[in-house]
Coordinates of C-alpha atoms in Angstrom, one line a residue:
M1 CA 19.6 74.5 -8.8
A2 CA 18.0 74.7 -5.7
L3 CA 17.6 78.4 -4.2
R4 CA 17.2 80.0 -1.1
P5 CA 14.4 82.5 -0.7
D6 CA 17.4 85.0 0.5
S7 CA 18.4 84.3 -3.3
P8 CA 18.8 87.5 -5.5
D9 CA 16.7 85.8 -8.0
H10 CA 14.1 84.7 -5.3
N11 CA 11.0 87.0 -5.8
L12 CA 7.0 86.6 -5.6
F13 CA 6.3 84.8 -8.0
S14 CA 9.0 81.6 -7.3
G15 CA 7.5 82.2 -3.4
E16 CA 4.1 81.6 -4.7
E17 CA 5.6 79.3 -6.7
A18 CA 7.1 77.3 -3.8
R19 CA 4.2 77.2 -1.8
V20 CA 1.6 75.8 -4.6
L21 CA 4.5 73.1 -4.9
A22 CA 4.8 72.2 -1.1
A23 CA 1.1 72.2 -0.9
N24 CA 1.7 68.8 -3.5
A25 CA 4.9 67.5 -2.6
P26 CA 4.3 64.1 -1.1
L27 CA 3.8 63.4 2.4
A28 CA 7.6 62.6 3.5
A29 CA 8.7 66.0 1.6
R30 CA 6.2 68.2 3.3
V31 CA 6.9 66.7 6.8
R32 CA 11.0 67.0 6.5
P33 CA 12.4 68.6 9.8
R34 CA 13.6 72.1 9.3
T35 CA 15.9 72.1 12.4
L36 CA 18.2 68.8 14.0
D37 CA 15.9 69.2 16.8
G38 CA 12.8 67.6 15.1
F39 CA 15.4 64.7 13.5
V40 CA 14.5 62.2 14.6
G41 CA 17.1 59.1 15.2
Q42 CA 20.7 58.8 13.6
E43 CA 22.4 59.7 17.6
E44 CA 25.7 58.2 16.4
A45 CA 25.7 60.5 13.3
V46 CA 24.3 63.6 14.4
G47 CA 23.4 63.6 18.2
E48 CA 24.4 65.9 20.8
G49 CA 28.1 66.6 20.7
S50 CA 28.6 64.4 17.5
W51 CA 31.3 66.4 15.2
L52 CA 28.4 66.9 12.6
R53 CA 26.1 68.3 14.7
R54 CA 28.2 71.0 16.1
A55 CA 29.4 72.0 12.7
I56 CA 26.1 73.0 11.0
E57 CA 24.9 74.3 14.6
H58 CA 28.5 76.7 14.6
D59 CA 27.9 76.8 10.9
A60 CA 31.4 75.7 10.9
L61 CA 30.8 72.7 8.1
F62 CA 33.2 72.1 6.2
S63 CA 32.9 69.0 2.6
V64 CA 31.2 65.9 3.9
V65 CA 29.9 62.7 2.0
L66 CA 26.7 61.8 4.2
F67 CA 26.6 57.6 3.1
G68 CA 23.8 55.2 3.9
P69 CA 21.3 53.3 2.9
A70 CA 17.5 54.8 1.4
G71 CA 15.2 56.9 3.4
T72 CA 17.9 57.3 6.6
G73 CA 18.0 60.9 6.4
K74 CA 20.7 62.1 4.0
T75 CA 18.7 64.4 2.1
T76 CA 17.1 65.8 5.7
L77 CA 19.9 66.8 7.3
A78 CA 21.3 68.8 3.8
R79 CA 18.1 70.7 3.6
I80 CA 18.6 71.3 7.4
I81 CA 21.6 72.8 7.0
A82 CA 20.2 74.9 3.8
N83 CA 17.8 76.2 6.4
T84 CA 20.5 77.6 9.1
T85 CA 23.6 78.4 7.5
D86 CA 24.7 81.8 6.4
A87 CA 26.4 80.9 3.3
A88 CA 24.7 80.5 0.1
F89 CA 23.6 77.1 -0.5
V90 CA 23.5 75.5 -3.9
E91 CA 22.2 71.7 -5.6
V92 CA 23.7 70.0 -8.8
S93 CA 21.7 67.4 -10.2
A94 CA 24.5 63.9 -10.4
V95 CA 22.3 62.8 -12.7
T96 CA 21.8 65.5 -15.1
G97 CA 24.4 67.4 -13.8
T98 CA 27.3 68.5 -16.6
V99 CA 30.9 69.6 -15.6
K100 CA 30.1 72.7 -17.6
D101 CA 27.5 73.2 -14.4
L102 CA 29.8 72.4 -11.3
R103 CA 32.0 75.1 -13.6
S104 CA 29.6 77.3 -13.9
E105 CA 28.7 76.8 -9.8
I106 CA 32.2 77.0 -8.6
E107 CA 33.1 80.3 -10.6
A108 CA 30.0 82.0 -8.9
A109 CA 31.0 81.0 -5.5
R110 CA 34.5 82.0 -5.9
E111 CA 32.9 85.5 -7.5
R112 CA 30.4 85.5 -3.9
L113 CA 33.7 84.6 -2.3
L114 CA 35.8 87.3 -2.5
A115 CA 32.9 90.5 -3.3
T116 CA 31.1 89.0 -0.2
G117 CA 33.5 86.9 2.2
R118 CA 30.0 84.6 1.8
R119 CA 30.6 80.7 1.6
T120 CA 28.9 78.4 -1.2
I121 CA 27.1 74.7 0.2
L122 CA 27.7 72.4 -2.8
F123 CA 24.6 69.5 -2.3
V124 CA 25.2 67.2 -4.7
D125 CA 22.9 63.7 -4.0
E126 CA 24.1 60.2 -5.5
I127 CA 27.7 61.5 -6.0
H128 CA 28.4 58.5 -6.8
R129 CA 26.4 59.1 -10.2
F130 CA 28.9 61.8 -11.0
N131 CA 31.5 59.7 -13.6
R132 CA 35.5 60.5 -12.8
S133 CA 35.9 63.5 -14.8
Q134 CA 33.3 65.7 -12.8
Q135 CA 34.2 64.4 -9.5
D136 CA 37.5 65.2 -10.6
A137 CA 36.3 69.4 -11.3
L138 CA 35.5 69.5 -8.0
L139 CA 38.8 68.8 -6.2
H140 CA 40.5 72.3 -6.4
A141 CA 37.4 73.7 -4.9
V142 CA 37.2 71.4 -2.3
E143 CA 40.2 71.8 -1.6
D144 CA 40.6 75.3 -1.4
R145 CA 37.1 75.8 -0.2
T146 CA 35.5 77.6 -2.9
V147 CA 32.8 75.2 -2.0
I148 CA 32.1 73.2 1.4
L149 CA 30.9 70.0 -1.1
V150 CA 27.7 68.3 1.1
G151 CA 27.6 64.7 -0.7
A152 CA 24.6 62.5 -0.5
T153 CA 24.8 58.5 -1.3
T154 CA 23.3 55.0 -0.6
E155 CA 26.8 53.4 -2.4
N156 CA 29.9 53.3 -0.5
P157 CA 32.2 55.8 -1.3
Y158 CA 35.5 54.0 -0.4
F159 CA 35.1 52.4 -3.5
E160 CA 32.4 55.1 -5.6
V161 CA 33.7 58.0 -4.6
N162 CA 37.5 58.9 -6.0
S163 CA 39.9 59.1 -3.7
A164 CA 41.4 62.5 -3.7
L165 CA 37.8 63.9 -2.7
L166 CA 37.1 61.3 -0.2
S167 CA 40.7 62.7 1.9
R168 CA 39.3 66.1 1.6
S169 CA 36.1 65.3 3.2
R170 CA 34.8 63.4 6.0
V171 CA 32.2 60.9 5.9
V172 CA 30.0 60.3 7.8
E173 CA 27.3 57.0 7.6
L174 CA 24.0 57.1 8.7
K175 CA 22.3 53.6 9.3
A176 CA 18.8 52.3 9.1
L177 CA 16.7 54.0 11.3
S178 CA 15.5 51.7 14.2
D179 CA 11.6 50.6 14.5
D180 CA 11.0 53.4 17.6
A181 CA 12.3 56.1 15.5
I182 CA 10.3 55.3 12.1
R183 CA 7.7 54.8 14.7
A184 CA 8.3 58.1 15.9
I185 CA 7.9 59.3 13.2
V186 CA 5.0 58.3 11.4
E187 CA 2.7 59.5 14.7
D188 CA 4.6 63.3 14.4
A189 CA 3.7 63.1 9.9
A190 CA 0.1 61.7 11.7
L191 CA -0.3 64.7 13.4
S192 CA 1.2 67.5 12.4
E193 CA -0.3 70.3 10.6
R194 CA 2.2 70.0 7.4
G195 CA 1.1 66.5 7.8
L196 CA -2.0 64.2 7.9
A197 CA -2.8 67.7 10.3
D198 CA -4.7 64.2 12.8
A199 CA -7.3 64.2 10.6
F200 CA -6.8 60.5 10.6
E201 CA -6.3 58.3 13.3
L202 CA -3.9 54.8 12.9
T203 CA -4.6 51.8 15.1
V204 CA -2.3 50.2 16.6
E205 CA -2.0 46.9 13.8
A206 CA -1.4 50.0 10.9
L207 CA 1.1 51.1 12.5
D208 CA 3.4 48.0 13.4
E209 CA 2.8 47.4 10.2
I210 CA 4.0 50.6 8.7
V211 CA 7.3 50.0 10.7
M212 CA 8.0 46.6 9.6
L213 CA 7.0 47.0 5.9
A214 CA 9.7 50.2 6.9
A215 CA 12.7 47.9 7.1
G216 CA 14.4 51.5 8.8
D217 CA 13.5 53.3 5.7
A218 CA 11.5 56.2 6.8
R219 CA 10.7 57.9 3.5
A220 CA 8.5 53.9 3.0
A221 CA 7.3 55.0 5.9
L222 CA 5.3 58.2 4.8
T223 CA 4.8 56.8 1.7
T224 CA 2.6 53.8 3.1
L225 CA 1.2 56.3 5.5
E226 CA -0.4 58.4 2.8
L227 CA -1.1 56.3 0.7
A228 CA -3.2 54.1 3.0
A229 CA -4.9 57.4 4.3
Q230 CA -6.2 57.8 0.6
L231 CA -7.2 54.4 0.7
A232 CA -9.1 54.9 3.9
S233 CA -10.3 58.4 3.0
P234 CA -13.9 58.6 1.6
D235 CA -13.3 61.0 -1.1
G236 CA -9.7 60.1 -2.0
S237 CA -8.1 63.4 0.2
L238 CA -5.8 64.2 2.4
T239 CA -7.5 66.8 3.7
P240 CA -11.2 65.5 4.3
E241 CA -13.6 67.6 6.2
A242 CA -13.9 68.2 9.7
G243 CA -15.2 65.9 11.8
E244 CA -13.9 62.2 13.6
P245 CA -10.9 61.0 12.8
I246 CA -10.4 58.6 10.2
A247 CA -9.7 55.4 11.0
I248 CA -5.8 54.1 9.1
G249 CA -6.1 50.0 9.9
L250 CA -4.0 46.9 8.4
E251 CA -6.4 46.4 5.4
E252 CA -5.3 49.7 4.4
V253 CA -1.6 49.4 5.2
R254 CA -1.9 46.6 3.4
E255 CA -3.2 47.4 0.5
A256 CA -1.0 50.5 0.8
N257 CA 2.1 48.8 0.8
P258 CA 1.5 44.8 0.1
R259 CA 5.2 43.9 0.0
R260 CA 8.2 44.6 3.0
G261 CA 10.7 46.6 1.0
L262 CA 13.8 44.9 2.7
P263 CA 16.5 46.8 0.7
F264 CA 18.7 44.9 -1.5
D265 CA 20.7 46.7 -4.4
K266 CA 22.4 44.7 -6.4
G267 CA 25.2 46.6 -6.8
G268 CA 25.8 48.4 -3.5
D269 CA 26.6 47.4 0.3
Y270 CA 23.5 45.5 0.8
H271 CA 24.4 43.5 -2.2
Y272 CA 27.5 42.4 -0.7
D273 CA 26.3 41.9 2.6
V274 CA 23.4 39.8 2.2
V275 CA 25.9 37.9 -0.7
S276 CA 27.9 37.4 2.3
A277 CA 25.9 36.5 5.0
F278 CA 24.3 34.2 2.5
I279 CA 27.8 32.3 2.2
K280 CA 29.0 32.5 5.8
S281 CA 25.5 31.1 6.5
M282 CA 26.0 28.4 4.5
R283 CA 30.5 27.4 5.6
G284 CA 28.4 27.3 9.3
S285 CA 25.7 25.0 8.2
D286 CA 22.7 26.8 9.2
P287 CA 19.9 25.2 6.1
D288 CA 17.7 28.3 8.1
A289 CA 19.9 30.9 7.8
A290 CA 21.1 29.8 4.0
L291 CA 17.4 29.5 3.1
Y292 CA 16.7 33.1 4.9
W293 CA 19.5 35.0 2.9
L294 CA 18.6 33.6 -0.4
A295 CA 15.3 33.9 -0.6
R296 CA 16.5 37.9 0.2
M297 CA 18.0 37.3 -3.0
I298 CA 15.1 35.9 -4.5
E299 CA 13.1 38.9 -3.6
G300 CA 15.9 41.6 -5.0
G301 CA 15.7 40.0 -8.1
E302 CA 19.3 39.0 -8.2
D303 CA 20.4 36.9 -11.1
P304 CA 20.4 33.3 -10.3
R305 CA 23.5 32.8 -12.1
F306 CA 25.2 35.0 -9.6
I307 CA 23.8 33.3 -6.6
A308 CA 24.6 29.6 -8.5
R309 CA 28.4 30.9 -9.0
R310 CA 29.0 31.6 -4.4
I311 CA 27.0 27.9 -4.6
L312 CA 30.6 26.9 -6.3
I313 CA 32.1 28.5 -4.6
C314 CA 31.6 27.4 -1.1
A315 CA 31.3 23.9 -2.7
S316 CA 34.5 23.5 -2.9
E317 CA 36.0 26.3 -1.0
D318 CA 33.6 24.9 2.5
I319 CA 33.1 21.6 1.8
G320 CA 36.0 20.2 -0.8
N321 CA 36.6 16.9 -0.3
A322 CA 34.3 16.5 2.8
D323 CA 32.0 15.8 0.6
P324 CA 33.2 15.6 -3.4
Q325 CA 29.3 15.4 -3.8
A326 CA 28.4 19.2 -3.2
L327 CA 29.9 20.5 -6.0
L328 CA 28.4 18.1 -8.2
V329 CA 25.6 19.6 -6.4
A330 CA 26.4 22.7 -6.8
H331 CA 27.0 22.2 -11.0
A332 CA 23.7 21.1 -10.9
A333 CA 22.4 24.1 -9.5
F334 CA 23.9 26.5 -11.8
K335 CA 23.3 24.4 -14.9
A336 CA 19.5 24.4 -13.7
A337 CA 19.5 28.3 -13.2
E338 CA 21.0 28.4 -16.3
V339 CA 18.1 26.6 -18.5
I340 CA 15.5 26.4 -15.9
G341 CA 15.8 30.4 -14.3
Y342 CA 13.1 32.3 -12.4
P343 CA 10.9 31.1 -10.6
E344 CA 11.3 27.1 -11.1
C345 CA 15.1 27.7 -9.7
R346 CA 14.7 28.9 -6.6
I347 CA 14.0 25.5 -5.7
N348 CA 17.4 24.3 -7.1
L349 CA 19.0 27.0 -5.7
A350 CA 16.9 25.9 -2.1
Q351 CA 18.0 22.4 -3.0
A352 CA 21.8 23.2 -3.4
A353 CA 22.2 25.6 -0.5
V354 CA 21.1 23.8 1.9
Y355 CA 23.1 20.2 0.7
L356 CA 25.8 22.3 1.5
A357 CA 24.2 23.8 5.1
L358 CA 24.1 19.8 6.0
A359 CA 27.7 18.9 4.4
P360 CA 30.8 18.0 6.4
K361 CA 33.4 21.0 6.5
S362 CA 36.2 21.6 6.0
N363 CA 38.6 24.0 4.1
A364 CA 41.6 21.9 3.8
V365 CA 41.4 22.3 -0.4
V366 CA 41.6 25.4 -0.1
S367 CA 44.7 26.1 2.7
A368 CA 46.2 23.5 0.4
I369 CA 46.8 25.6 -3.1
D370 CA 47.1 28.5 -1.4
A371 CA 50.1 27.0 0.4
A372 CA 51.4 25.9 -2.6
Q373 CA 50.7 29.3 -4.4
R374 CA 52.4 30.9 -1.9
E375 CA 55.1 28.1 -2.4
V376 CA 55.7 28.8 -6.0
R377 CA 55.9 32.5 -5.8
E378 CA 57.8 32.7 -2.7
G379 CA 59.9 29.8 -2.5
P380 CA 63.6 28.9 -4.7
R381 CA 63.6 28.0 -8.3
R382 CA 62.3 23.9 -7.7
E383 CA 63.5 21.4 -10.3
V384 CA 61.3 18.0 -11.8
P385 CA 62.8 15.0 -10.0
D386 CA 64.4 13.0 -13.0
P387 CA 61.9 10.2 -12.8
L388 CA 59.2 12.2 -13.3
R389 CA 60.5 14.1 -16.4
D390 CA 58.8 13.5 -19.5
R391 CA 61.3 10.6 -21.3
H392 CA 60.9 11.9 -25.3
R393 CA 64.6 13.6 -25.2
P394 CA 67.7 12.5 -26.0
G395 CA 69.4 11.2 -22.6
S396 CA 66.6 10.7 -20.7
E397 CA 68.1 7.5 -19.8
N398 CA 70.0 8.7 -17.5
Y399 CA 66.8 10.1 -15.4
G400 CA 66.6 7.4 -13.3
R401 CA 64.3 4.2 -13.0
Y402 CA 60.3 5.3 -12.9
L403 CA 58.2 2.9 -11.2
Y404 CA 54.3 2.7 -12.5
P405 CA 52.2 2.6 -9.4
H406 CA 49.6 0.7 -11.2
N407 CA 52.0 -2.1 -11.3
Y408 CA 52.0 -2.6 -7.5
P409 CA 49.9 -4.3 -5.8
G410 CA 46.9 -0.8 -4.7
G411 CA 48.3 1.0 -7.2
W412 CA 50.4 3.0 -5.1
V413 CA 54.3 2.5 -4.4
E414 CA 56.3 4.4 -1.9
Q415 CA 58.3 7.3 -4.8
D416 CA 58.9 11.0 -4.7
Y417 CA 57.1 13.3 -6.5
L418 CA 58.0 16.3 -5.1
P419 CA 60.5 18.7 -5.7
A420 CA 63.8 18.4 -3.4
G421 CA 63.1 20.3 -0.5
L422 CA 59.8 19.4 0.2
A423 CA 58.5 16.7 2.0
R424 CA 55.0 14.9 1.7
G425 CA 52.3 17.1 4.1
A426 CA 54.1 20.5 3.1
F427 CA 50.5 22.2 2.1
W428 CA 47.0 18.9 2.0
R429 CA 46.4 19.2 5.1
P430 CA 43.4 17.2 5.7
T431 CA 40.6 17.9 8.3
E432 CA 39.3 14.7 10.9
R433 CA 35.9 14.9 8.7
G434 CA 33.8 13.3 5.9
W435 CA 35.3 11.5 2.5
E436 CA 38.7 12.9 3.1
A437 CA 39.2 12.0 6.3
W438 CA 38.5 8.5 5.5
R439 CA 40.5 8.2 2.9
E440 CA 43.3 10.0 4.9
E441 CA 43.3 6.9 7.3
A442 CA 42.7 4.7 4.3
T443 CA 46.2 5.6 2.8
S444 CA 47.9 5.7 6.2
R445 CA 46.9 2.3 6.9
D446 CA 47.2 1.1 3.0
R447 CA 51.1 2.6 3.8
A448 CA 51.6 1.1 7.2
E449 CA 51.1 -2.0 5.9
R450 CA 53.1 -1.9 2.5
E451 CA 55.9 -0.4 5.6
A452 CA 55.4 -3.5 7.9
G453 CA 55.7 -6.0 4.8
R454 CA 59.4 -4.3 3.7
R455 CA 60.4 -4.9 7.2
G456 CA 59.2 -8.5 7.5
G457 CA 61.3 -9.7 4.0
G458 CA 58.3 -9.2 1.2
E459 CA 59.3 -8.1 -1.9
E460 CA 57.8 -5.7 -3.8
P461 CA 56.8 -6.6 -7.5
A462 CA 59.1 -5.4 -10.5
P463 CA 57.4 -2.7 -13.4

């Protein structure tokens, strides 16, 4: 639990401890803004005139869940609330906190409210890590406002937080910061007395590299800046002796962060967004985009079998019989992912993704099975036509004549296979692309020729 300086449990020792901890805290924590005026980015969520800004400024906050990627300001906003509110501010860990801890804080908040009329703001970082019973423990306290909940999460709260708790709160989404916002945060940290105090000077190339590597994550940008400063400093200190500012160049930045931190949380929204972009790129016949999103998943450590399953689905859903070979290619890629694994199976996955992107497209198969299932679910019960019924039962001699297709030219004969009330074309409607279009054209031509033969007096062979 975090204590405010005006807490009754706060004393000179805890104040000194706080100063020592602050001096040794990461750069990102030291330069964290303490007021909304110093908060950069997120204009839509907390800009002038927004609900959240007015609620914080007027100390009229009610329960809120802050949702967004790492490094977008969720914890910073909670700290700003702590610094500006007249309410008591307490923090419970979603990782180590228990139901007993929550009930203890809720009871303390109730006593505080009854004794002094003072509200309690309860901050829960990574609230999605609370299990259902822990979230349920908050319900009544949030509903009657014994506590004002401020939850923060990188996961979509509509999936990870109880709907009953969400209905008692307001969800505010924070988005990845713009490059301009990241640039302003880094420049301010380099100049701030709580930061590098102008002891270091970033080259233009180094600043651009930090911004690019951060990918919208302010914490990642400040961590890169801090490590690069240590590498540039002769003694590794962030507080070198007075003198000319020490230059931080491209080399130090790249050594501090050799890899771009593009987000890909295998269980969260970015996971589903990137996978969705990958599938839509193959469907949209863009091999370059398919390869890019595939690379994002590979670099993010995605299970290759998961990727291969998406490719398998796309082969039937978006290509189908426009190119039946696509399903075979996709299946081969899945087997390669299973048997070979990383790093080599990335090549198999890339081959399959490019093949699917370049293949002719048809969703006729998925549309047809959807329509057929809808008819089965919603339509009347339809009996099997007598000629198609099984013949291994008494009375089957009365079912009528079944025409055996192989006894006819081309292996086809006109015959009703659908139950009464349904006609050819009820479900299957091929596109004009690829193999299915060729087969439809050939089938239609064969039917027309046979029909012309019957009109001309030709006879079908006996079965």
